[in-house]
Amino acid sequence: MSHASNIVLCDGPDSPHAFDVVPLQPRNGSLDAMCPVCKGRGQWNTEIDLVSFRCKRTACDRCHGAGWVETGTDPIGLPDIEVSPEGYPRWTIRFEPGDTEVEVDPAQPGLAKI
């Protein structure tokens, strides 16, 4: 049975419904300030149904989904997966520079860039 819907596509964090029903992320003690791109949320809606509030989201490139950024030059440790010498995946920490500015590309937002 179908239901009523009103699906809106968002081009990026500046779209009117980009942050509908997206909660603020708690501050990690090692990060200094709210992310200027996602305003502390770490993600935004790329598509949202304004009737049921079902949505598709993408992670923020600037804060890597944390919602908070480093204001100094300290590197930021991010969880990542790498292939071990035995050929199995394993968790590791990847370090990114903390002072990197990122421009959001509306055609390809989020961390899924290839």
Short mmCIF file of C-alpha atoms in Angstrom, two decimals:
data_model
loop_
_atom_site.label_atom_id
_atom_site.label_comp_id
_atom_site.label_asym_id
_atom_site.label_seq_id
_atom_site.Cartn_x
_atom_site.Cartn_y
_atom_site.Cartn_z
CA MET A 1 0.00 0.00 0.00
CA SER A 2 1.48 3.30 -1.01
CA HIS A 3 1.53 6.31 1.26
CA ALA A 4 1.67 10.05 0.68
CA SER A 5 5.12 11.50 0.19
CA ASN A 6 6.84 14.80 -0.53
CA ILE A 7 10.46 13.96 -1.39
CA VAL A 8 12.92 16.88 -1.45
CA LEU A 9 16.47 16.61 -2.83
CA CYS A 10 19.18 18.62 -1.04
CA ASP A 11 22.24 19.81 -2.98
CA GLY A 12 24.43 20.33 0.10
CA PRO A 13 24.49 21.74 3.62
CA ASP A 14 23.06 25.08 2.43
CA SER A 15 19.78 23.52 1.21
CA PRO A 16 16.63 24.42 3.18
CA HIS A 17 15.90 20.89 4.51
CA ALA A 18 19.50 19.64 4.76
CA PHE A 19 19.49 19.48 8.56
CA ASP A 20 15.86 18.45 9.23
CA VAL A 21 15.83 15.69 11.91
CA VAL A 22 19.67 15.53 11.99
CA PRO A 23 20.85 15.73 15.64
CA LEU A 24 23.92 17.61 16.87
CA GLN A 25 26.95 15.40 17.57
CA PRO A 26 28.41 15.36 21.08
CA ARG A 27 31.76 17.12 21.36
CA ASN A 28 34.79 14.86 21.36
CA GLY A 29 37.21 16.19 23.97
CA SER A 30 40.09 16.36 21.49
CA LEU A 31 38.30 18.59 18.96
CA ASP A 32 37.92 22.34 19.42
CA ALA A 33 35.01 23.92 17.54
CA MET A 34 31.78 23.14 15.75
CA CYS A 35 32.31 22.33 12.10
CA PRO A 36 31.54 25.40 9.97
CA VAL A 37 30.13 23.27 7.13
CA CYS A 38 27.68 20.97 8.95
CA LYS A 39 27.23 23.15 12.06
CA GLY A 40 27.97 20.36 14.53
CA ARG A 41 25.87 17.64 12.95
CA GLY A 42 28.52 15.65 11.04
CA GLN A 43 26.12 14.87 8.21
CA TRP A 44 23.19 16.26 6.25
CA ASN A 45 20.25 15.00 4.25
CA THR A 46 20.75 14.46 0.54
CA GLU A 47 17.11 13.39 0.20
CA ILE A 48 14.25 13.68 2.69
CA ASP A 49 10.55 12.83 2.59
CA LEU A 50 8.78 15.69 4.36
CA VAL A 51 5.78 13.46 5.17
CA SER A 52 7.44 10.37 6.71
CA PHE A 53 10.86 12.00 7.42
CA ARG A 54 12.68 9.06 5.87
CA CYS A 55 15.97 10.33 4.53
CA LYS A 56 19.30 9.57 2.87
CA ARG A 57 22.33 11.27 4.43
CA THR A 58 25.95 11.94 3.60
CA ALA A 59 28.88 12.50 5.95
CA CYS A 60 30.58 15.89 6.08
CA ASP A 61 33.95 16.11 4.30
CA ARG A 62 35.27 18.84 6.62
CA CYS A 63 34.82 17.09 9.97
CA HIS A 64 34.62 13.48 8.68
CA GLY A 65 31.28 12.99 10.42
CA ALA A 66 32.37 14.11 13.90
CA GLY A 67 30.55 17.46 13.82
CA TRP A 68 33.58 19.10 15.45
CA VAL A 69 36.93 20.21 14.03
CA GLU A 70 40.48 20.88 15.21
CA THR A 71 41.30 24.60 15.05
CA GLY A 72 45.03 24.16 15.43
CA THR A 73 47.57 22.15 13.48
CA ASP A 74 47.23 18.90 15.46
CA PRO A 75 46.45 15.87 13.29
CA ILE A 76 43.07 14.22 13.75
CA GLY A 77 42.91 10.45 14.22
CA LEU A 78 40.08 8.77 12.32
CA PRO A 79 39.05 5.13 12.48
CA ASP A 80 39.74 3.34 9.21
CA ILE A 81 40.05 -0.17 7.79
CA GLU A 82 43.17 -1.48 6.08
CA VAL A 83 44.27 -4.84 4.68
CA SER A 84 46.70 -6.71 6.93
CA PRO A 85 49.79 -8.49 5.51
CA GLU A 86 47.78 -11.74 5.76
CA GLY A 87 45.09 -10.26 3.47
CA TYR A 88 42.41 -9.70 6.13
CA PRO A 89 40.75 -6.36 6.94
CA ARG A 90 41.63 -4.79 10.29
CA TRP A 91 40.84 -1.58 12.14
CA THR A 92 43.47 1.13 12.25
CA ILE A 93 43.76 4.86 12.96
CA ARG A 94 44.34 7.19 9.99
CA PHE A 95 45.67 10.68 10.72
CA GLU A 96 44.45 13.68 8.73
CA PRO A 97 45.81 17.23 9.00
CA GLY A 98 43.61 19.36 11.26
CA ASP A 99 43.93 22.60 9.30
CA THR A 100 42.56 21.39 5.95
CA GLU A 101 39.76 23.43 4.38
CA VAL A 102 37.35 21.42 2.24
CA GLU A 103 34.95 22.74 -0.39
CA VAL A 104 31.76 20.70 -0.72
CA ASP A 105 31.05 19.49 -4.25
CA PRO A 106 27.22 19.21 -4.57
CA ALA A 107 27.60 16.69 -7.39
CA GLN A 108 29.60 14.34 -5.17
CA PRO A 109 29.20 15.25 -1.47
CA GLY A 110 30.40 13.23 1.50
CA LEU A 111 33.11 10.67 2.04
CA ALA A 112 32.23 8.44 -0.93
CA LYS A 113 34.61 10.14 -3.38
CA ILE A 114 36.61 7.77 -5.55
#
